[in-house]
mmCIF file of C-alpha atoms and ligand atoms in Angstrom:
data_model
loop_
_atom_site.group_PDB
_atom_site.id
_atom_site.type_symbol
_atom_site.label_atom_id
_atom_site.label_comp_id
_atom_site.label_asym_id
_atom_site.label_seq_id
_atom_site.Cartn_x
_atom_site.Cartn_y
_atom_site.Cartn_z
ATOM 1 C CA MET A 113 123.352 83.980 78.634
ATOM 2 C CA THR A 114 121.061 81.986 80.933
ATOM 3 C CA ASP A 115 117.356 82.712 80.510
ATOM 4 C CA ARG A 116 115.778 84.753 83.250
ATOM 5 C CA ILE A 117 112.276 84.491 84.670
ATOM 6 C CA VAL A 118 110.553 87.055 86.914
ATOM 7 C CA LEU A 119 108.318 85.441 89.518
ATOM 8 C CA ALA A 120 105.452 87.207 91.304
ATOM 9 C CA TYR A 121 106.585 86.386 94.833
ATOM 10 C CA SER A 122 104.427 86.554 97.963
ATOM 11 C CA GLY A 123 106.961 85.277 100.480
ATOM 12 C CA GLY A 124 104.765 82.266 101.291
ATOM 13 C CA LEU A 125 105.457 78.549 100.916
ATOM 14 C CA ASP A 126 104.262 78.035 97.355
ATOM 15 C CA THR A 127 106.123 80.870 95.685
ATOM 16 C CA SER A 128 109.242 80.275 97.826
ATOM 17 C CA VAL A 129 109.376 76.694 96.559
ATOM 18 C CA ALA A 130 108.518 77.905 93.055
ATOM 19 C CA ILE A 131 111.875 79.707 92.849
ATOM 20 C CA GLY A 132 113.885 76.477 92.901
ATOM 21 C CA TRP A 133 111.165 74.443 91.203
ATOM 22 C CA ILE A 134 111.140 76.750 88.159
ATOM 23 C CA ALA A 135 114.943 76.879 88.064
ATOM 24 C CA ASP A 136 115.128 73.035 88.184
ATOM 25 C CA ALA A 137 112.455 72.579 85.514
ATOM 26 C CA THR A 138 113.653 75.231 83.065
ATOM 27 C CA GLY A 139 117.318 75.863 83.811
ATOM 28 C CA ALA A 140 116.525 79.574 84.015
ATOM 29 C CA GLU A 141 117.566 82.062 86.680
ATOM 30 C CA VAL A 142 114.688 83.302 88.817
ATOM 31 C CA ILE A 143 114.151 86.892 89.913
ATOM 32 C CA ALA A 144 111.585 87.290 92.697
ATOM 33 C CA VAL A 145 109.241 90.283 92.590
ATOM 34 C CA ALA A 146 107.347 91.198 95.776
ATOM 35 C CA VAL A 147 104.864 94.058 95.719
ATOM 36 C CA ASP A 148 103.412 95.597 98.865
ATOM 37 C CA VAL A 149 99.764 96.450 98.232
ATOM 38 C CA GLY A 150 98.998 96.783 101.924
ATOM 39 C CA GLN A 151 98.656 93.061 102.660
ATOM 40 C CA GLY A 152 100.281 93.593 106.052
ATOM 41 C CA GLY A 153 102.431 90.883 107.555
ATOM 42 C CA GLU A 154 106.125 90.750 106.920
ATOM 43 C CA ASP A 155 108.563 93.516 106.160
ATOM 44 C CA LEU A 156 109.568 93.765 102.495
ATOM 45 C CA GLU A 157 113.234 93.420 103.422
ATOM 46 C CA VAL A 158 112.543 90.079 105.182
ATOM 47 C CA ILE A 159 110.686 88.866 102.093
ATOM 48 C CA ARG A 160 113.535 90.031 99.850
ATOM 49 C CA GLN A 161 116.088 88.117 101.884
ATOM 50 C CA ARG A 162 113.935 84.971 101.910
ATOM 51 C CA ALA A 163 113.691 85.044 98.121
ATOM 52 C CA LEU A 164 117.479 85.214 97.877
ATOM 53 C CA ASP A 165 117.854 82.429 100.464
ATOM 54 C CA CYS A 166 115.471 80.281 98.411
ATOM 55 C CA GLY A 167 117.683 80.654 95.367
ATOM 56 C CA ALA A 168 116.539 83.787 93.543
ATOM 57 C CA VAL A 169 119.410 85.492 91.714
ATOM 58 C CA GLU A 170 117.820 88.888 92.289
ATOM 59 C CA ALA A 171 114.895 90.130 94.370
ATOM 60 C CA TYR A 172 112.875 93.192 93.443
ATOM 61 C CA VAL A 173 110.613 94.639 96.116
ATOM 62 C CA ALA A 174 108.271 97.598 95.767
ATOM 63 C CA ASP A 175 106.189 99.508 98.261
ATOM 64 C CA ALA A 176 103.194 100.111 96.001
ATOM 65 C CA ARG A 177 100.705 100.959 98.753
ATOM 66 C CA ASP A 178 100.090 104.576 97.749
ATOM 67 C CA GLU A 179 100.182 103.725 94.069
ATOM 68 C CA PHE A 180 97.626 100.955 94.656
ATOM 69 C CA ALA A 181 95.358 103.222 96.711
ATOM 70 C CA ASN A 182 95.583 106.197 94.325
ATOM 71 C CA GLU A 183 95.519 104.532 90.935
ATOM 72 C CA TYR A 184 93.537 101.349 91.547
ATOM 73 C CA CYS A 185 91.325 101.672 94.637
ATOM 74 C CA MET A 186 90.245 105.267 93.939
ATOM 75 C CA PRO A 187 88.969 104.522 90.417
ATOM 76 C CA ALA A 188 87.042 101.601 91.958
ATOM 77 C CA LEU A 189 85.596 103.940 94.582
ATOM 78 C CA LYS A 190 84.597 106.527 91.977
ATOM 79 C CA ALA A 191 82.871 103.707 90.101
ATOM 80 C CA ASN A 192 81.296 102.251 93.298
ATOM 81 C CA ALA A 193 82.560 98.969 91.884
ATOM 82 C CA LEU A 194 80.893 95.893 93.419
ATOM 83 C CA TYR A 195 80.953 92.622 91.452
ATOM 84 C CA HIS A 196 77.692 90.728 91.950
ATOM 85 C CA ASP A 197 76.594 93.949 93.720
ATOM 86 C CA LYS A 198 78.744 92.913 96.679
ATOM 87 C CA TYR A 199 82.446 92.182 96.061
ATOM 88 C CA PRO A 200 84.660 95.287 95.869
ATOM 89 C CA LEU A 201 87.181 93.635 93.475
ATOM 90 C CA VAL A 202 89.917 93.275 96.083
ATOM 91 C CA SER A 203 92.131 90.742 94.245
ATOM 92 C CA ALA A 204 91.104 91.915 90.793
ATOM 93 C CA LEU A 205 92.455 95.392 91.571
ATOM 94 C CA SER A 206 95.799 94.253 92.936
ATOM 95 C CA ARG A 207 96.818 92.096 89.957
ATOM 96 C CA PRO A 208 97.337 94.967 87.513
ATOM 97 C CA VAL A 209 99.646 96.855 89.874
ATOM 98 C CA ILE A 210 101.651 93.675 90.497
ATOM 99 C CA VAL A 211 101.790 93.104 86.738
ATOM 100 C CA LYS A 212 103.128 96.634 86.254
ATOM 101 C CA HIS A 213 106.004 95.939 88.658
ATOM 102 C CA ILE A 214 106.688 92.535 87.117
ATOM 103 C CA ALA A 215 107.041 94.195 83.717
ATOM 104 C CA ALA A 216 109.387 96.810 85.213
ATOM 105 C CA ALA A 217 111.500 94.129 86.907
ATOM 106 C CA ALA A 218 111.651 92.035 83.725
ATOM 107 C CA LYS A 219 113.025 95.027 81.882
ATOM 108 C CA GLN A 220 115.473 95.919 84.638
ATOM 109 C CA PHE A 221 116.857 92.398 84.979
ATOM 110 C CA GLY A 222 116.629 91.259 81.364
ATOM 111 C CA ALA A 223 114.005 88.523 81.811
ATOM 112 C CA ASP A 224 111.927 87.168 78.922
ATOM 113 C CA THR A 225 109.350 85.194 80.948
ATOM 114 C CA MET A 226 107.113 85.887 83.921
ATOM 115 C CA ALA A 227 105.829 83.342 86.418
ATOM 116 C CA HIS A 228 102.981 83.417 88.934
ATOM 117 C CA GLY A 229 101.707 81.034 91.584
ATOM 118 C CA CYS A 230 98.083 80.780 90.428
ATOM 119 C CA THR A 231 96.247 77.567 89.679
ATOM 120 C CA GLY A 232 94.578 76.846 86.367
ATOM 121 C CA LYS A 233 91.081 77.257 87.814
ATOM 122 C CA GLY A 234 90.875 80.866 88.894
ATOM 123 C CA ASN A 235 90.581 84.418 87.651
ATOM 124 C CA ASP A 236 94.015 85.540 88.779
ATOM 125 C CA GLN A 237 95.959 83.547 86.161
ATOM 126 C CA VAL A 238 93.921 85.384 83.536
ATOM 127 C CA ARG A 239 94.507 88.764 85.159
ATOM 128 C CA PHE A 240 98.258 88.192 85.337
ATOM 129 C CA GLU A 241 98.680 86.831 81.860
ATOM 130 C CA VAL A 242 96.262 89.077 79.978
ATOM 131 C CA GLY A 243 97.685 91.988 81.986
ATOM 132 C CA ILE A 244 101.214 91.167 80.896
ATOM 133 C CA THR A 245 100.119 90.750 77.269
ATOM 134 C CA SER A 246 98.750 94.267 77.351
ATOM 135 C CA ILE A 247 101.790 96.030 78.794
ATOM 136 C CA ALA A 248 104.753 93.785 77.958
ATOM 137 C CA PRO A 249 103.574 91.700 74.984
ATOM 138 C CA ASP A 250 106.915 89.970 74.472
ATOM 139 C CA LEU A 251 107.041 88.419 77.951
ATOM 140 C CA LYS A 252 106.163 84.735 78.006
ATOM 141 C CA CYS A 253 104.236 83.302 80.965
ATOM 142 C CA ILE A 254 104.618 80.188 83.055
ATOM 143 C CA ALA A 255 102.600 79.052 86.080
ATOM 144 C CA PRO A 256 104.402 76.309 88.086
ATOM 145 C CA VAL A 257 101.276 75.175 89.938
ATOM 146 C CA ARG A 258 99.362 74.862 86.686
ATOM 147 C CA ASP A 259 102.119 74.003 84.195
ATOM 148 C CA LEU A 260 104.878 72.315 86.231
ATOM 149 C CA ALA A 261 102.786 70.155 88.607
ATOM 150 C CA LEU A 262 103.820 71.999 91.744
ATOM 151 C CA THR A 263 101.197 70.739 94.201
ATOM 152 C CA ARG A 264 100.985 71.777 97.848
ATOM 153 C CA ASP A 265 102.297 68.406 99.100
ATOM 154 C CA LYS A 266 105.220 68.538 96.689
ATOM 155 C CA ALA A 267 105.946 72.079 97.853
ATOM 156 C CA ILE A 268 106.137 70.929 101.485
ATOM 157 C CA ASP A 269 108.437 68.013 100.575
ATOM 158 C CA TYR A 270 110.643 70.271 98.473
ATOM 159 C CA ALA A 271 110.947 72.932 101.185
ATOM 160 C CA GLU A 272 111.896 70.306 103.772
ATOM 161 C CA LYS A 273 114.343 68.497 101.496
ATOM 162 C CA HIS A 274 116.108 71.718 100.503
ATOM 163 C CA ASN A 275 115.902 73.256 103.969
ATOM 164 C CA LEU A 276 114.200 76.383 102.702
ATOM 165 C CA PRO A 277 113.741 79.131 105.304
ATOM 166 C CA ILE A 278 109.934 78.889 105.280
ATOM 167 C CA ALA A 279 107.457 77.233 107.648
ATOM 168 C CA THR A 280 105.834 74.102 106.234
ATOM 169 C CA THR A 281 104.112 72.822 109.336
ATOM 170 C CA LYS A 282 101.299 75.313 109.889
ATOM 171 C CA LYS A 283 98.961 74.202 107.172
ATOM 172 C CA ASN A 284 96.307 76.845 106.798
ATOM 173 C CA PRO A 285 93.167 75.235 105.317
ATOM 174 C CA PHE A 286 92.290 78.466 103.522
ATOM 175 C CA SER A 287 93.559 80.242 100.457
ATOM 176 C CA ILE A 288 93.826 83.891 101.418
ATOM 177 C CA ASP A 289 94.546 86.973 99.355
ATOM 178 C CA GLN A 290 94.601 90.342 101.034
ATOM 179 C CA ASN A 291 95.513 93.949 100.489
ATOM 180 C CA VAL A 292 94.468 97.342 101.829
ATOM 181 C CA TRP A 293 91.165 97.244 99.880
ATOM 182 C CA GLY A 294 90.122 93.985 101.541
ATOM 183 C CA ARG A 295 90.655 90.302 102.149
ATOM 184 C CA ALA A 296 89.463 87.180 100.313
ATOM 185 C CA VAL A 297 89.253 83.731 101.890
ATOM 186 C CA GLU A 298 88.320 80.505 100.159
ATOM 187 C CA THR A 299 88.782 76.709 100.123
ATOM 188 C CA GLY A 300 88.751 74.268 103.050
ATOM 189 C CA PHE A 301 85.371 73.663 104.667
ATOM 190 C CA LEU A 302 84.049 76.832 102.988
ATOM 191 C CA GLU A 303 83.760 74.808 99.768
ATOM 192 C CA ASP A 304 80.622 73.241 101.246
ATOM 193 C CA ILE A 305 78.417 76.238 100.586
ATOM 194 C CA TRP A 306 76.054 75.287 103.407
ATOM 195 C CA ASN A 307 78.854 75.657 105.984
ATOM 196 C CA ALA A 308 78.835 78.997 107.761
ATOM 197 C CA PRO A 309 82.236 80.640 108.205
ATOM 198 C CA THR A 310 83.789 80.171 111.623
ATOM 199 C CA LYS A 311 85.300 83.033 113.625
ATOM 200 C CA ASP A 312 88.874 82.208 112.570
ATOM 201 C CA VAL A 313 88.042 83.001 108.944
ATOM 202 C CA TYR A 314 87.926 86.706 109.766
ATOM 203 C CA ASP A 315 90.823 89.025 110.369
ATOM 204 C CA TYR A 316 89.967 92.561 109.168
ATOM 205 C CA THR A 317 86.638 92.686 111.028
ATOM 206 C CA ASP A 318 85.313 92.075 114.533
ATOM 207 C CA ASP A 319 82.051 90.261 115.153
ATOM 208 C CA PRO A 320 79.189 92.624 114.219
ATOM 209 C CA ALA A 321 77.006 90.914 116.823
ATOM 210 C CA PHE A 322 79.098 92.414 119.626
ATOM 211 C CA PRO A 323 79.646 95.956 118.464
ATOM 212 C CA PRO A 324 81.202 98.621 120.643
ATOM 213 C CA VAL A 325 79.221 101.874 121.039
ATOM 214 C CA PRO A 326 78.363 103.439 117.661
ATOM 215 C CA ASP A 327 81.151 105.378 115.988
ATOM 216 C CA GLU A 328 80.255 108.587 114.128
ATOM 217 C CA VAL A 329 82.560 109.484 111.274
ATOM 218 C CA LEU A 330 82.698 112.496 108.940
ATOM 219 C CA ILE A 331 84.198 111.847 105.527
ATOM 220 C CA THR A 332 85.058 114.770 103.255
ATOM 221 C CA PHE A 333 85.267 114.102 99.526
ATOM 222 C CA GLU A 334 86.714 116.202 96.736
ATOM 223 C CA LYS A 335 85.786 115.149 93.207
ATOM 224 C CA GLY A 336 84.970 111.638 94.400
ATOM 225 C CA ILE A 337 88.108 111.143 96.494
ATOM 226 C CA PRO A 338 88.146 111.056 100.316
ATOM 227 C CA VAL A 339 90.404 113.914 101.424
ATOM 228 C CA ALA A 340 89.623 114.246 105.136
ATOM 229 C CA ILE A 341 88.260 112.137 107.978
ATOM 230 C CA ASP A 342 86.766 113.979 110.935
ATOM 231 C CA GLY A 343 88.341 117.128 109.537
ATOM 232 C CA GLU A 344 91.883 115.693 109.426
ATOM 233 C CA LYS A 345 93.478 115.664 105.993
ATOM 234 C CA VAL A 346 94.193 112.160 104.667
ATOM 235 C CA THR A 347 95.691 110.550 101.600
ATOM 236 C CA PRO A 348 93.587 107.889 99.852
ATOM 237 C CA LEU A 349 95.744 105.193 101.481
ATOM 238 C CA GLN A 350 95.223 106.701 104.939
ATOM 239 C CA ALA A 351 91.484 107.051 104.303
ATOM 240 C CA ILE A 352 91.236 103.350 103.484
ATOM 241 C CA GLU A 353 93.425 102.318 106.420
ATOM 242 C CA ILE A 354 91.515 104.458 108.928
ATOM 243 C CA MET A 355 88.172 103.197 107.659
ATOM 244 C CA ASN A 356 89.434 99.605 107.748
ATOM 245 C CA GLN A 357 90.098 100.077 111.449
ATOM 246 C CA ARG A 358 86.969 101.994 112.352
ATOM 247 C CA ALA A 359 84.467 100.114 110.206
ATOM 248 C CA GLY A 360 86.260 96.823 110.891
ATOM 249 C CA ALA A 361 85.685 97.303 114.631
ATOM 250 C CA HIS A 362 81.937 97.189 113.891
ATOM 251 C CA GLY A 363 82.040 94.138 111.634
ATOM 252 C CA ILE A 364 81.262 96.189 108.533
ATOM 253 C CA GLY A 365 82.122 94.752 105.123
ATOM 254 C CA ARG A 366 81.756 91.028 105.741
ATOM 255 C CA ILE A 367 80.617 89.361 102.533
ATOM 256 C CA ASP A 368 79.809 85.694 101.932
ATOM 257 C CA ILE A 369 78.975 84.893 98.309
ATOM 258 C CA VAL A 370 78.975 82.283 95.609
ATOM 259 C CA GLU A 371 80.396 84.130 92.631
ATOM 260 C CA ASP A 372 80.764 83.484 88.925
ATOM 261 C CA ARG A 373 84.405 83.197 87.958
ATOM 262 C CA LEU A 374 85.481 84.135 84.463
ATOM 263 C CA VAL A 375 86.499 80.511 83.808
ATOM 264 C CA GLY A 376 82.913 79.339 84.308
ATOM 265 C CA ILE A 377 83.212 77.915 87.816
ATOM 266 C CA LYS A 378 80.939 79.056 90.618
ATOM 267 C CA SER A 379 83.015 79.491 93.759
ATOM 268 C CA ARG A 380 82.289 80.450 97.334
ATOM 269 C CA GLU A 381 84.317 83.256 98.811
ATOM 270 C CA ILE A 382 84.318 85.120 102.102
ATOM 271 C CA TYR A 383 85.432 88.719 101.872
ATOM 272 C CA GLU A 384 86.149 91.395 104.414
ATOM 273 C CA ALA A 385 86.396 94.926 103.122
ATOM 274 C CA PRO A 386 85.399 97.274 105.923
ATOM 275 C CA GLY A 387 87.087 100.398 104.548
ATOM 276 C CA ALA A 388 86.025 99.805 100.965
ATOM 277 C CA ILE A 389 82.390 99.105 101.840
ATOM 278 C CA ALA A 390 82.076 102.113 104.177
ATOM 279 C CA LEU A 391 83.756 104.447 101.675
ATOM 280 C CA ILE A 392 81.615 103.199 98.780
ATOM 281 C CA GLU A 393 78.476 103.688 100.876
ATOM 282 C CA ALA A 394 79.511 107.262 101.704
ATOM 283 C CA HIS A 395 80.550 108.004 98.126
ATOM 284 C CA LYS A 396 77.290 106.646 96.696
ATOM 285 C CA GLU A 397 75.248 108.894 98.961
ATOM 286 C CA LEU A 398 77.299 111.950 98.024
ATOM 287 C CA GLU A 399 76.608 111.078 94.383
ATOM 288 C CA ASN A 400 72.890 110.968 95.217
ATOM 289 C CA VAL A 401 73.223 114.611 96.246
ATOM 290 C CA THR A 402 75.510 115.765 93.456
ATOM 291 C CA LEU A 403 74.850 113.798 90.246
ATOM 292 C CA GLU A 404 72.091 114.814 87.858
ATOM 293 C CA ARG A 405 69.403 112.135 87.637
ATOM 294 C CA GLU A 406 69.998 110.864 84.100
ATOM 295 C CA GLN A 407 73.759 111.007 84.561
ATOM 296 C CA ALA A 408 73.432 108.946 87.759
ATOM 297 C CA ARG A 409 71.275 106.343 86.014
ATOM 298 C CA TYR A 410 73.669 106.049 83.111
ATOM 299 C CA LYS A 411 76.638 105.855 85.457
ATOM 300 C CA ARG A 412 75.190 102.747 87.128
ATOM 301 C CA ARG A 413 75.282 100.976 83.757
ATOM 302 C CA ILE A 414 78.829 102.155 83.096
ATOM 303 C CA THR A 415 79.819 100.984 86.583
ATOM 304 C CA ASP A 416 78.549 97.475 85.868
ATOM 305 C CA GLU A 417 80.574 97.334 82.639
ATOM 306 C CA TRP A 418 83.699 98.724 84.307
ATOM 307 C CA THR A 419 83.407 96.307 87.230
ATOM 308 C CA GLU A 420 82.966 93.263 85.034
ATOM 309 C CA LEU A 421 85.888 94.226 82.798
ATOM 310 C CA VAL A 422 88.161 94.667 85.812
ATOM 311 C CA TYR A 423 86.962 91.401 87.350
ATOM 312 C CA ASP A 424 87.609 89.672 84.027
ATOM 313 C CA GLY A 425 91.225 90.842 83.862
ATOM 314 C CA MET A 426 90.785 93.664 81.358
ATOM 315 C CA TRP A 427 92.359 96.429 83.467
ATOM 316 C CA SER A 428 94.455 97.487 80.487
ATOM 317 C CA SER A 429 91.864 97.691 77.766
ATOM 318 C CA PRO A 430 90.589 100.501 75.572
ATOM 319 C CA LEU A 431 86.982 99.987 76.677
ATOM 320 C CA LYS A 432 87.909 100.199 80.349
ATOM 321 C CA ASP A 433 89.840 103.409 79.677
ATOM 322 C CA SER A 434 86.877 104.928 77.850
ATOM 323 C CA LEU A 435 84.427 103.948 80.586
ATOM 324 C CA GLU A 436 86.809 105.390 83.144
ATOM 325 C CA ALA A 437 86.914 108.697 81.279
ATOM 326 C CA PHE A 438 83.132 108.843 81.616
ATOM 327 C CA ILE A 439 83.264 107.975 85.309
ATOM 328 C CA GLU A 440 85.977 110.575 85.906
ATOM 329 C CA ASP A 441 83.842 113.226 84.253
ATOM 330 C CA THR A 442 80.895 112.423 86.530
ATOM 331 C CA GLN A 443 83.023 113.151 89.584
ATOM 332 C CA ARG A 444 83.432 116.888 88.798
ATOM 333 C CA TYR A 445 80.903 117.943 91.481
ATOM 334 C CA VAL A 446 81.158 114.962 93.849
ATOM 335 C CA SER A 447 82.517 117.070 96.684
ATOM 336 C CA GLY A 448 81.194 117.555 100.184
ATOM 337 C CA GLU A 449 80.845 115.856 103.504
ATOM 338 C CA ILE A 450 79.129 112.663 104.587
ATOM 339 C CA ARG A 451 78.290 111.766 108.177
ATOM 340 C CA MET A 452 77.990 108.056 108.955
ATOM 341 C CA GLN A 453 77.196 105.907 111.945
ATOM 342 C CA LEU A 454 79.257 102.743 112.136
ATOM 343 C CA HIS A 455 77.500 100.089 114.169
ATOM 344 C CA GLY A 456 76.437 96.445 114.167
ATOM 345 C CA GLY A 457 77.863 95.525 110.770
ATOM 346 C CA LYS A 458 76.434 98.564 109.001
ATOM 347 C CA ALA A 459 77.715 101.941 107.872
ATOM 348 C CA ILE A 460 74.633 104.163 107.753
ATOM 349 C CA VAL A 461 74.718 107.654 106.310
ATOM 350 C CA ASP A 462 72.674 110.125 108.353
ATOM 351 C CA GLY A 463 73.916 113.484 107.116
ATOM 352 C CA ARG A 464 75.280 115.083 103.949
ATOM 353 C CA LYS A 465 76.561 118.513 102.996
ATOM 354 C CA SER A 466 77.708 119.784 99.611
ATOM 355 C CA ASP A 467 78.346 123.192 98.066
ATOM 356 C CA THR A 468 78.291 121.573 94.640
ATOM 357 C CA GLY A 469 75.126 119.503 95.103
ATOM 358 C CA LEU A 470 71.770 119.645 93.348
ATOM 359 C CA TYR A 471 69.580 119.301 96.415
ATOM 360 C CA ASP A 472 67.423 122.417 96.622
ATOM 361 C CA PHE A 473 65.661 122.832 99.944
ATOM 362 C CA ASN A 474 63.106 125.238 98.491
ATOM 363 C CA LEU A 475 62.151 122.804 95.744
ATOM 364 C CA ALA A 476 61.957 119.866 98.136
ATOM 365 C CA THR A 477 60.179 121.402 101.101
ATOM 366 C CA TYR A 478 56.536 120.796 102.003
ATOM 367 C CA ASP A 479 56.741 123.727 104.390
ATOM 368 C CA GLU A 480 57.033 127.499 104.025
ATOM 369 C CA GLY A 481 59.261 128.647 101.191
ATOM 370 C CA ASP A 482 58.134 126.105 98.569
ATOM 371 C CA THR A 483 59.179 127.376 95.135
ATOM 372 C CA PHE A 484 57.906 124.389 93.134
ATOM 373 C CA ASP A 485 54.931 125.176 90.882
ATOM 374 C CA GLN A 486 52.640 122.238 91.674
ATOM 375 C CA SER A 487 50.156 123.220 88.993
ATOM 376 C CA ALA A 488 52.669 122.145 86.320
ATOM 377 C CA ALA A 489 52.541 118.537 87.538
ATOM 378 C CA ARG A 490 49.099 117.738 86.063
ATOM 379 C CA GLY A 491 50.123 118.409 82.470
ATOM 380 C CA PHE A 492 53.412 116.581 82.966
ATOM 381 C CA ILE A 493 51.658 113.454 84.186
ATOM 382 C CA GLU A 494 49.151 113.548 81.343
ATOM 383 C CA ILE A 495 51.852 113.531 78.686
ATOM 384 C CA TYR A 496 54.250 111.253 80.572
ATOM 385 C CA GLY A 497 51.553 108.604 81.028
ATOM 386 C CA LEU A 498 50.034 108.948 77.560
ATOM 387 C CA ALA A 499 51.764 105.991 75.876
ATOM 388 C CA ALA A 500 50.928 103.632 78.742
ATOM 389 C CA LYS A 501 47.334 104.853 78.735
ATOM 390 C CA GLN A 502 46.974 104.196 75.004
ATOM 391 C CA ALA A 503 48.364 100.681 75.414
ATOM 392 C CA ALA A 504 46.052 99.942 78.325
ATOM 393 C CA ALA A 505 43.064 101.142 76.283
ATOM 394 C CA ARG A 506 44.022 98.813 73.441
ATOM 395 C CA GLN A 507 44.282 95.860 75.797
ATOM 396 C CA ALA A 508 40.852 96.658 77.215
ATOM 397 C CA ARG A 509 39.433 96.832 73.700
ATOM 398 C CA LEU A 510 40.970 93.616 72.352
ATOM 399 C CA GLY A 511 41.164 91.587 75.526
ATOM 400 C CA TYR A 512 44.710 90.247 74.997
HETATM 401 N N1 LIG B 172 87.438 85.390 93.889
HETATM 402 C C1 LIG B 172 88.216 86.582 94.001
HETATM 403 C C2 LIG B 172 88.553 87.132 92.650
HETATM 404 O O1 LIG B 172 88.561 86.409 91.710
HETATM 405 C C3 LIG B 172 89.442 86.413 94.856
HETATM 406 C C4 LIG B 172 90.508 85.500 94.307
HETATM 407 C C5 LIG B 172 91.603 85.148 95.286
HETATM 408 N N2 LIG B 172 91.030 84.559 96.455
HETATM 409 C C6 LIG B 172 91.711 83.850 97.382
HETATM 410 N N3 LIG B 172 91.072 83.550 98.457
HETATM 411 N N4 LIG B 172 92.940 83.476 97.222
HETATM 412 O O2 LIG B 172 88.805 88.296 92.523
#
């Protein structure tokens, strides 16, 4: 029987050419796998047909939008995951769900190898290949751009020579990856890190310098998950989509950073994640109301670990699972409502409500009704500051 290879297929030029390129180079049959993670654009059926027209023997398509929102974006929201304190892991989150469908397709169609369109310089090759190792350890991996010298120019020549049903003329200078959690744009003139992004770089957000009138939004959370917006029940996917629209209209979630890739390269990336950034902001503030102080402090450390593991391609790893169990436990009381103003590139919380919170008006107030015993503070400070006081006295005595 001819060998079979499952290819992570986007429907674009490179992976369309990769179908025939891999078949020519290896003699194997290629099965295209396209996964909808909310990247927008073309219908899955159109993509399926294109894969077949480009020579795939089978095409597997999956609408994974809800799965992606529920099982990948929501854990990231509960963690408040921001790599370098800014990047909400957009691409890093989508790879594991794509990997899951690649493994399923490989099983269904009897393939022993998977292929992806990543270069040898980025994080995504690692996420795909380490991801596959963890859930389908027998699948081999091949990357035509990295391993079979499939350059962009060769892809254009190949598509023209073989009359593939894919546009080769409109050469976008950028490398773009997008899904419902956000959008990543790199390469082209952005590689000069002094160059500011031009307007055409952006798609999910409008210019924050020309905002419409402020938009007030009420987000209801239950155990860390957004369940209603302005009182209307929503699924996680709908919550993200609605917030992408509403926060995007105010230019919220534009990020321009030089980040540390796992492979050691510093790279410049422009991100747009209006929904993710607004939801994380709201979720963080609800945690301020509901998490106990030490638990909140510890959670920030766990979040950093979780975020870095996911960025580094370790979605399926025992440590990530254990950290996630901790994060999940912290969300027990993260329920309530957050009011935000969306305006001028910012999502600003200006009201919060929770029946499961720890905010106690009578403890906090400086007015009538104060129940806090202020006389206890003196003794607390004396003991709390004792070690520092002793050390300061020593320094005064010895002079160094
Ligand atoms: N730097 C981001 C990451 O590693 C995004 C990678 C894909 N970016 C792109 N523009 N194609 O998660």
